[in-house]
Amino acid sequence: MLMRNLTMMTDLYQLTMMNGYFRYGKRDQVSVFDMFFRGHALQEYAVMAGLEQVIEYIQNLHFNREDIEYLRSLNIFDEDFLEYLRTFRFNGEIYAMPEGSIVFPQEPLVRVKAKIMEAQFIETALLNIINHQTLIATKARRVVQAAKGGSVLEFGLRRAQGPDAGILGARAAVIGGCDATSNVMTGQMFDIPVKGTHAHSWVMSFPDELSAFRAYADVFPDGCMLLVDTYDTLKSGVPNAITCFKELRAKGYEPVGIRLDSGDLAYLSKKARQMLDAAGFPNAKIFASGDLDEDLIWDLNAQGACIDVWGVGTKLITSDGFTALGGVYKLSCEDENGTMVPKIKVSENPVKITNPGYKKVMRIYDNATNKAIADLIMLEEESVDESKPLTLFHPVDTWKKMTVTDFHTKELLQPIFVDGKLVYQQPKLQQICAFAREEMESFWEEYRRLRNPHVYKVDLSQKLYDLKQELLKKARNGKA
Amino acid sequence: MLMRNLTMMTDLYQLTMMNGYFRYGKRDQVSVFDMFFRGHALQEYAVMAGLEQVIEYIQNLHFNREDIEYLRSLNIFDEDFLEYLRTFRFNGEIYAMPEGSIVFPQEPLVRVKAKIMEAQFIETALLNIINHQTLIATKARRVVQAAKGGSVLEFGLRRAQGPDAGILGARAAVIGGCDATSNVMTGQMFDIPVKGTHAHSWVMSFPDELSAFRAYADVFPDGCMLLVDTYDTLKSGVPNAITCFKELRAKGYEPVGIRLDSGDLAYLSKKARQMLDAAGFPNAKIFASGDLDEDLIWDLNAQGACIDVWGVGTKLITSDGFTALGGVYKLSCEDENGTMVPKIKVSENPVKITNPGYKKVMRIYDNATNKAIADLIMLEEESVDESKPLTLFHPVDTWKKMTVTDFHTKELLQPIFVDGKLVYQQPKLQQICAFAREEMESFWEEYRRLRNPHVYKVDLSQKLYDLKQELLKKARNGKA
């Protein structure tokens, strides 16, 4: 559906480096890159999202004639390199964690193995797409948790950072647990529910509030949700809504409810609930909106606010307070004369030191509870013997150890592209959402809570740990 | 270039309200809406951006067969309304402030006069586009100010909130004063400079740093900018860069400079400057990047950091710390039996009370300095006599008054669409940037400073003020 050609959506330096690799005879050199994030302020986990758009991007990857002309006009590229770009496609391998997966810092969410020019080129778009949707899915998950079973609707389109941020952000929000979006295009593209009623301008365009309500109820008797705060919520809005609801019921329809969009939502929702109940509408829902986020929803619930449905806009769709996941894409392995050689990026900051090698990620589940215990990053060639006790250790404070028995494992990275061919059956969005809910269920609540969650273990295998130490030592001696 | 059909990118309630207006015989009723923002945390002013994409949106506005089919499948719309949507176009009037304009809270940035169904429908996309680009242009302007004449490059694509946030965000950043972007697609679409060199992975893919630098210099002898922090900035990176630069000079090329991407940028830049100067490269530029924003740049400059070019990514392209402009779109006027009747939206919160009526915005300039003194929102039918003293008063604290003489005025809202026809000659991006610089020059520095700027006056004409008071009184008596 969104088959825009995003090939040119890249950082210029990807192309200058490619020209360099081309000139330096590295055209056929195979490299491995990992995409991961380093930890973020929101909490420990993130909800993986965006893979479907990465797949579309890869499938659609090609430079057209105008693109090549434009690049030539920059006067920095070799002519034979520009000629090479004409037939440039992605012919490599991509493994990734499925959308909806619960993922943690440092572990590869996407692993790319390809000729270095192909692997390098796709970095920018891959990061842009996964960083964005994973960020919004994670934020949405937090909002949904705060709502404690109340329904959450996404309607931030008008405040999103551009069209895609609204369209794909709404998709990610639904993966994160929102029940619906106001965004009609997202509904159409991904077959998810769309919701909406009316604005203050509807009320203002009628001579008075009751006329506006009656007109709306007349047009949508089946889905009558009335916005009650245009003039005065408790003195005018709710009483007029009740009048309208009684008339509707007399015609054989049950109203959906009312929407509060301003004022003290705790107080107003309790009063409105009493008024609706007293008038014989205990099933009329109270919908609240207005600059909500997970903290405010949590607080309103703690105050006993009578809110059934939360409409969350700006702060969800922009991930207010934490505006970028900060995922990175780092070289981990490189072919040198036919042998794959692990690579490390050192840094004064230990969290920025990369994990070398061609790796996989195993999630370890307790057999008794089916809950996740830890993730283990290991080399691709390694395996875990589920019949024997497994000792895990902290990747920095190595004296912190834990031995697990009676467990099973799951390999998290799934094959998406092999030899440039799509081998992955992209699930429908509703399937992704179902998987995302299962994923949440597989973690103890302590890992999921909004504030100070328990730190989930992401450890390295002994072999990977030793390799990392060895490469670190070499790098400190000037031979990385 | 970006001719995606964004017609379906709307909130569902726009369509439900339209169906309501359609059913209620309001098809031909003309309404006026204002788009404005209410003030924001960043500072007083904003830099208007996004109009070009709004124009494309309006020109491309139409529902295709699949769209209608999808809407029908929702089972909430009247069949004759769906039939009407088949030929739906925007046939109204749009006035707007040109891109690059310095704009202030409460004043209409866009004014739409159209049949209510058309005016209502375009709200969501218009807000999405203007909110986003104006936000990023404003953030960029702050970063550019902090750089105090140093060049600022935008390269946040990989951390932007989706493709459009990267592509159009880079466009907005250039309107805000950035000199170039790393984003090749933005460069191609809008004919603006693109910049970039190489990444750590380039260095890591060679046996050692010096080989990597030599290879890069060989491929790009004319634009040699080397990233020096892969292993150790001062012990390895800068000395290797100097070796490479000397070889380059021997071949007749002058290097561009070095890039620092981590560590203490104040300390490292001063040391690197000394080393480059001592080696005979006083013109080699120092480029700095790494989680920069306007505060950090301001502080680094205050510490005497020797940085010539600032590469700003995540925090600019996401407007970190202030993630949404919060622009709104409010009904201000409505046709009632042939007469345009001003409308007001009341609120317990005075800043949320709208300004009624069909309005324009005049900017008042001092003749002696050509600097802006104040903006005056007034009714369209009013005019200002430049030959007479003009008394302005604060729109809330009305006792605050100022009389200006020897001034001239400029009308800020320009005709964009009239009777659905585009009447505006869209400037090229470079022209918009030139206009944006002129706009900044027309304001005293005190209004533009990063912290605690002087509050610029946005006042109401006496006639508009009186109208607002009258409508407020009526509304409080229940007759809005």
Short mmCIF file of C-alpha atoms in Angstrom, two decimals, chain A residues 2 4-17 19-21 23-24 26 29 33 66-67 70-71 74 76 78 116 120 123-124 127-129 131-132 135 155 157-168 182-185 187-188 192 194-202 204-207 214-216 218-220 229-231 259 314 317-320 323-324 326-328 330-331 334 343-346 480, chain B residues 2 4-17 19-21 23-24 26 29 33 66-67 70-71 74 76 78 116 120 123-124 127-129 131-132 135 155 157-168 182-185 187-188 192 194-202 204-207 214-216 218-220 229-231 259 314 317-320 323-324 326-328 330-331 334 343-346 480:
data_model
loop_
_atom_site.label_atom_id
_atom_site.label_comp_id
_atom_site.label_asym_id
_atom_site.label_seq_id
_atom_site.Cartn_x
_atom_site.Cartn_y
_atom_site.Cartn_z
CA LEU A 2 2.70 2.49 0.97
CA ARG A 4 6.77 4.86 -2.13
CA ASN A 5 10.28 4.45 -3.40
CA LEU A 6 12.38 5.55 -0.42
CA THR A 7 15.71 4.59 -2.01
CA MET A 8 16.97 8.16 -1.98
CA MET A 9 15.99 8.57 1.68
CA THR A 10 19.53 8.01 2.88
CA ASP A 11 22.41 9.93 4.39
CA LEU A 12 24.83 11.19 1.77
CA TYR A 13 27.73 9.49 3.55
CA GLN A 14 26.28 6.08 2.80
CA LEU A 15 26.78 6.84 -0.87
CA THR A 16 30.23 8.39 -0.46
CA MET A 17 31.37 5.36 1.56
CA ASN A 19 31.80 4.85 -3.78
CA GLY A 20 34.89 4.32 -1.63
CA TYR A 21 34.23 0.60 -1.17
CA ARG A 23 36.84 2.02 -5.80
CA TYR A 24 38.74 0.00 -3.20
CA LYS A 26 35.42 -4.13 -1.72
CA GLN A 29 33.23 -8.17 0.59
CA PHE A 33 25.72 -5.35 10.87
CA GLU A 66 16.34 10.76 -12.24
CA ASP A 67 18.05 9.59 -9.05
CA TYR A 70 20.73 13.93 -9.48
CA LEU A 71 23.68 12.08 -7.93
CA LEU A 74 26.59 16.53 -7.20
CA ILE A 76 31.42 13.84 -6.28
CA ASP A 78 32.79 8.13 -9.95
CA ILE A 116 29.22 -4.28 2.49
CA GLN A 120 25.84 -0.14 4.55
CA GLU A 123 21.29 1.56 7.40
CA THR A 124 19.57 4.93 7.31
CA LEU A 127 17.02 2.85 11.47
CA ASN A 128 14.52 5.56 10.60
CA ILE A 129 11.65 3.08 10.27
CA ASN A 131 13.46 3.57 15.55
CA HIS A 132 10.21 5.41 14.91
CA LEU A 135 9.42 4.11 19.92
CA PHE A 155 -5.82 10.27 17.89
CA LEU A 157 -2.58 12.72 13.78
CA ARG A 158 -2.84 16.50 13.80
CA ARG A 159 0.12 16.84 16.16
CA ALA A 160 2.30 14.07 14.71
CA GLN A 161 5.66 15.00 13.18
CA GLY A 162 4.45 14.87 9.57
CA PRO A 163 2.16 12.52 7.60
CA ASP A 164 4.13 9.29 8.12
CA ALA A 165 4.51 9.98 11.83
CA GLY A 166 0.71 10.08 11.95
CA ILE A 167 0.01 7.20 9.57
CA LEU A 168 2.71 4.75 10.66
CA SER A 182 -8.89 8.29 14.53
CA ASN A 183 -6.67 8.12 11.42
CA VAL A 184 -8.78 6.94 8.49
CA MET A 185 -5.78 6.26 6.25
CA GLY A 187 -7.50 2.18 9.24
CA GLN A 188 -7.77 1.68 5.50
CA ILE A 192 -7.78 -1.68 11.98
CA VAL A 194 -11.21 3.75 13.29
CA LYS A 195 -13.11 5.85 15.81
CA GLY A 196 -14.36 9.38 16.14
CA THR A 197 -17.39 11.51 16.91
CA HIS A 198 -17.54 15.28 16.58
CA ALA A 199 -15.62 18.43 17.48
CA HIS A 200 -16.48 21.65 19.29
CA SER A 201 -17.01 23.26 15.89
CA TRP A 202 -20.00 20.95 15.31
CA MET A 204 -20.74 25.84 17.63
CA SER A 205 -22.24 25.60 14.16
CA PHE A 206 -25.74 25.05 15.61
CA PRO A 207 -27.82 27.71 17.37
CA ARG A 214 -30.01 16.16 18.54
CA ALA A 215 -28.68 16.57 15.02
CA TYR A 216 -25.72 14.29 15.74
CA ASP A 218 -30.23 11.84 14.33
CA VAL A 219 -27.38 11.16 11.90
CA PHE A 220 -25.62 8.52 14.03
CA ASP A 229 -17.53 20.56 27.21
CA THR A 230 -18.14 23.21 24.57
CA TYR A 231 -19.94 25.57 26.95
CA ARG A 259 -16.66 12.80 25.88
CA THR A 314 -0.03 14.51 21.12
CA ILE A 317 2.10 10.08 18.81
CA THR A 318 5.26 12.13 19.50
CA SER A 319 6.45 9.97 22.44
CA ASP A 320 6.66 13.11 24.50
CA THR A 323 11.47 11.45 21.43
CA ALA A 324 13.87 8.93 19.87
CA GLY A 326 18.27 5.91 19.52
CA GLY A 327 18.74 2.59 17.78
CA VAL A 328 22.12 2.17 16.09
CA LYS A 330 27.04 -1.39 13.91
CA LEU A 331 29.50 -3.53 12.01
CA GLU A 334 33.60 -8.85 8.15
CA LYS A 343 34.76 -6.72 14.66
CA ILE A 344 34.36 -4.50 17.71
CA LYS A 345 33.78 -0.77 18.13
CA VAL A 346 35.52 0.44 21.27
CA ALA A 480 41.34 -3.66 16.30
CA LEU B 2 5.73 14.43 -3.07
CA ARG B 4 1.06 11.31 -2.54
CA ASN B 5 -2.67 11.49 -2.22
CA LEU B 6 -3.16 12.25 1.48
CA THR B 7 -6.93 12.70 1.20
CA MET B 8 -7.63 9.78 3.54
CA MET B 9 -5.15 11.11 6.09
CA THR B 10 -7.88 12.60 8.24
CA ASP B 11 -9.59 12.03 11.55
CA LEU B 12 -12.72 9.97 11.22
CA TYR B 13 -14.77 12.65 12.96
CA GLN B 14 -14.17 15.06 10.09
CA LEU B 15 -16.12 12.64 7.90
CA THR B 16 -18.82 11.93 10.44
CA MET B 17 -19.35 15.66 10.96
CA ASN B 19 -22.08 13.53 6.87
CA GLY B 20 -23.99 15.40 9.55
CA TYR B 21 -23.64 18.76 7.79
CA ARG B 23 -27.79 15.56 6.10
CA TYR B 24 -28.64 18.81 7.88
CA LYS B 26 -25.51 22.70 5.54
CA GLN B 29 -23.06 27.07 4.38
CA PHE B 33 -11.62 28.79 10.39
CA GLU B 66 -11.14 2.43 -3.25
CA ASP B 67 -11.44 5.21 -0.68
CA TYR B 70 -13.51 1.58 2.27
CA LEU B 71 -15.71 4.30 3.78
CA LEU B 74 -17.49 1.15 7.78
CA ILE B 76 -21.74 4.50 9.21
CA ASP B 78 -25.23 7.78 4.22
CA ILE B 116 -18.19 24.17 6.01
CA GLN B 120 -13.78 21.20 8.18
CA GLU B 123 -8.30 20.60 9.24
CA THR B 124 -6.38 17.44 10.10
CA LEU B 127 -2.58 20.98 11.15
CA ASN B 128 -0.36 17.92 10.75
CA ILE B 129 1.76 19.57 8.07
CA ASN B 131 2.45 21.93 13.09
CA HIS B 132 5.32 19.65 12.13
CA LEU B 135 8.00 23.13 14.95
CA PHE B 155 21.53 15.01 9.91
CA LEU B 157 17.16 11.26 9.40
CA ARG B 158 17.84 7.95 11.18
CA ARG B 159 16.23 9.21 14.39
CA ALA B 160 13.34 11.15 12.85
CA GLN B 161 9.79 10.01 13.57
CA GLY B 162 9.32 8.18 10.26
CA PRO B 163 10.24 8.97 6.64
CA ASP B 164 8.31 12.24 6.28
CA ALA B 165 9.66 13.52 9.59
CA GLY B 166 13.12 13.04 8.11
CA ILE B 167 12.38 14.27 4.60
CA LEU B 168 10.13 17.23 5.38
CA SER B 182 22.61 14.71 5.09
CA ASN B 183 19.27 13.60 3.61
CA VAL B 184 19.77 12.91 -0.10
CA MET B 185 16.05 12.76 -0.85
CA GLY B 187 18.38 17.54 -1.33
CA GLN B 188 16.96 16.10 -4.53
CA ILE B 192 19.33 22.19 -1.26
CA VAL B 194 23.63 17.74 0.94
CA LYS B 195 26.66 16.95 3.08
CA GLY B 196 28.34 13.91 4.54
CA THR B 197 31.64 12.10 4.88
CA HIS B 198 32.10 8.65 6.41
CA ALA B 199 31.16 6.62 9.47
CA HIS B 200 33.07 4.61 12.06
CA SER B 201 32.28 1.49 10.04
CA TRP B 202 34.43 2.84 7.19
CA MET B 204 36.68 -0.33 11.02
CA SER B 205 36.52 -1.98 7.63
CA PHE B 206 40.20 -1.22 6.97
CA PRO B 207 43.15 -2.89 8.73
CA ARG B 214 44.22 7.39 2.99
CA ALA B 215 41.58 5.47 1.10
CA TYR B 216 38.96 8.12 1.79
CA ASP B 218 42.09 9.01 -2.42
CA VAL B 219 38.43 8.73 -3.36
CA PHE B 220 37.43 12.26 -2.28
CA ASP B 229 37.27 9.33 17.09
CA THR B 230 37.00 5.65 16.13
CA TYR B 231 39.94 4.57 18.34
CA ARG B 259 34.98 15.47 12.64
CA THR B 314 18.22 13.63 16.94
CA ILE B 317 14.78 16.58 13.91
CA THR B 318 12.51 15.52 16.81
CA SER B 319 12.43 18.96 18.47
CA ASP B 320 13.51 17.28 21.67
CA THR B 323 7.67 17.78 20.57
CA ALA B 324 4.57 19.47 19.18
CA GLY B 326 0.12 22.44 19.29
CA GLY B 327 -1.45 24.50 16.55
CA VAL B 328 -5.25 24.43 16.49
CA LYS B 330 -11.01 27.01 15.20
CA LEU B 331 -14.29 28.21 13.76
CA GLU B 334 -20.26 31.41 9.96
CA LYS B 343 -18.27 32.88 16.46
CA ILE B 344 -16.34 32.42 19.70
CA LYS B 345 -15.17 29.36 21.59
CA VAL B 346 -15.25 30.03 25.32
CA ALA B 480 -23.11 31.81 21.93
#
